[in-house]
XYZ file of C-alpha atoms in Angstrom:
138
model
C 91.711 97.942 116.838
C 94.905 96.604 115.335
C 94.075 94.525 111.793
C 95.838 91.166 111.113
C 96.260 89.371 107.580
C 98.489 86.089 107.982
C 99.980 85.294 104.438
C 101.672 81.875 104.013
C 102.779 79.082 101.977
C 100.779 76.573 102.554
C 98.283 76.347 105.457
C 100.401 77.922 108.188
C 98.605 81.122 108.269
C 95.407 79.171 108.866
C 97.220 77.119 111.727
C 98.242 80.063 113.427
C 94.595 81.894 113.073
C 93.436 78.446 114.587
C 95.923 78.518 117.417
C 95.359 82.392 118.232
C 92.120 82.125 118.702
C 92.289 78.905 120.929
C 93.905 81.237 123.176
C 92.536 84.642 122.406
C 88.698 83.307 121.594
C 87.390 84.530 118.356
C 89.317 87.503 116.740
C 87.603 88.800 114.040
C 90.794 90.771 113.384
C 92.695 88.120 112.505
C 92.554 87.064 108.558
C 94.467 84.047 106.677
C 95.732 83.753 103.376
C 97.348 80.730 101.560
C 99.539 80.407 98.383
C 100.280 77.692 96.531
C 97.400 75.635 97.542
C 94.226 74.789 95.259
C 93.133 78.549 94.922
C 91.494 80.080 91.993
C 92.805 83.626 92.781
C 96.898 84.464 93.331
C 97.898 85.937 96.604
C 98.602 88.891 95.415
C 94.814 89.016 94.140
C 93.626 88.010 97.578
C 95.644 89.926 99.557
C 94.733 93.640 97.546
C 91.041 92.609 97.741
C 90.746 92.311 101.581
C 93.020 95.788 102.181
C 90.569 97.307 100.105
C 87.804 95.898 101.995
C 89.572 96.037 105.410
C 91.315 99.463 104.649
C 94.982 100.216 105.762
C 94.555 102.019 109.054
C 96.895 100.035 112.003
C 97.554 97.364 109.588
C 99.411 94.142 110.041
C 100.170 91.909 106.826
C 102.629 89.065 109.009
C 104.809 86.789 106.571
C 106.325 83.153 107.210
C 109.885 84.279 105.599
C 112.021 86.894 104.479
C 112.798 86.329 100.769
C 110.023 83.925 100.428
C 107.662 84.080 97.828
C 104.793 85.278 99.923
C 106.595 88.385 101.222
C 108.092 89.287 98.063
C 104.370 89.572 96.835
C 103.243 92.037 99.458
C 106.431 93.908 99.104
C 104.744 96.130 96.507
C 101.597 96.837 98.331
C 104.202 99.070 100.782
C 104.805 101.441 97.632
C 100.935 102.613 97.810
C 100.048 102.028 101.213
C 103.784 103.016 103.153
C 101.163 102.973 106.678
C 100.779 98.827 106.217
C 103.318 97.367 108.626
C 104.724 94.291 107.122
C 106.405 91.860 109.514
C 107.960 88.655 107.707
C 108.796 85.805 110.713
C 105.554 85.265 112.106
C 105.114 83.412 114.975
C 102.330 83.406 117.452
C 103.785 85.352 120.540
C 103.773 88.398 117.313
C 100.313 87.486 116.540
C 99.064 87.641 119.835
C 101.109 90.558 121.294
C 99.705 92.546 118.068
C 96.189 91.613 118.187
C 95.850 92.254 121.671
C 97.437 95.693 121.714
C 94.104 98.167 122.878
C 94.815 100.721 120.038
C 97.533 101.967 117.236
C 100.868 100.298 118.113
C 103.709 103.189 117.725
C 106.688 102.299 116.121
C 109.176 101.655 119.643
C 106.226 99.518 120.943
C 106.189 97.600 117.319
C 110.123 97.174 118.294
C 109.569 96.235 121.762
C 106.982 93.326 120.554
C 108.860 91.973 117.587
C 112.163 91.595 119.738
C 110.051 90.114 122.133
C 108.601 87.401 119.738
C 111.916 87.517 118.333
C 112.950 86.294 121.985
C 110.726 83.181 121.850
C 112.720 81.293 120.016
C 114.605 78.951 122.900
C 116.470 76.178 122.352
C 115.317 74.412 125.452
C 117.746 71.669 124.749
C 120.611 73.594 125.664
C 118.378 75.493 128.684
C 118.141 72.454 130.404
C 121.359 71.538 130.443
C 122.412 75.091 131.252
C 120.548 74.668 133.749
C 121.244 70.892 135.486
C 124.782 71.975 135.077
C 123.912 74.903 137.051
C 124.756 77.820 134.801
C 123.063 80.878 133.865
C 124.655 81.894 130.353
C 122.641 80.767 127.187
């Protein structure tokens, strides 16, 4: 079973745990983290106790944004434990493509999903008026 650790600013990770499991059910492989909120403990504190309790086998520490304060953090958990996948851009087609993957994800199916999720991202503004005007090119 793929492991998932959500690390945010704010309470996004916990929105997106929420929202998983609304359509997965409960997913006890899904964990969320929050920084910059009322916590006692820094990310960077939370995050290195639950790999050690979780381990590092198959996994997935997802990010809200590249260069954000919250990735930079985890950045140096990759120097001791280069088997973590970390994934900055987290939406919830990535969380749910991930946590329903059966067993290890190899690196072209990690690909294939991320450019999927990647995908996602419609501007469904201009679709629909690609569309009404008849045209296929978005």
């Amino acid at each position: 079973m793929n492991t998932i650790i959500l690390a945010s600013h704010g309470e996004l990770s916990q929105g997106l745990k929420q929202t998983a499991e609304m359509i997965l059910g409960p997913a006890d492989n899904i964990y969320a983290l929050s920084a910059y909120r009322d916590e006692d403990e820094p990310i960077e504190g939370q995050m290195q106790q639950l790999v050690t309790k979780l381990g590092t086998k198959n996994l997935f520490i997802l990010t809200d944004i590249l260069g954000g304060s919250v990735n930079n953090e985890m950045l140096p958990l990759l120097k001791d434990n280069p088997e973590i996948h970390l994934i900055t851009g987290m939406n919830l087609p990535l969380v749910i493509s991930i946590a329903t993957q059966a067993g290890k994800i190899s690196s072209n199916d990690l690909q294939r999903i991320i450019i999927e999720s990647q995908n996602s991202l419609i501007d469904c503004s201009r679709l629909l008026q690609t569309s009404e005007k008849g045209g296929d090119d978005l």
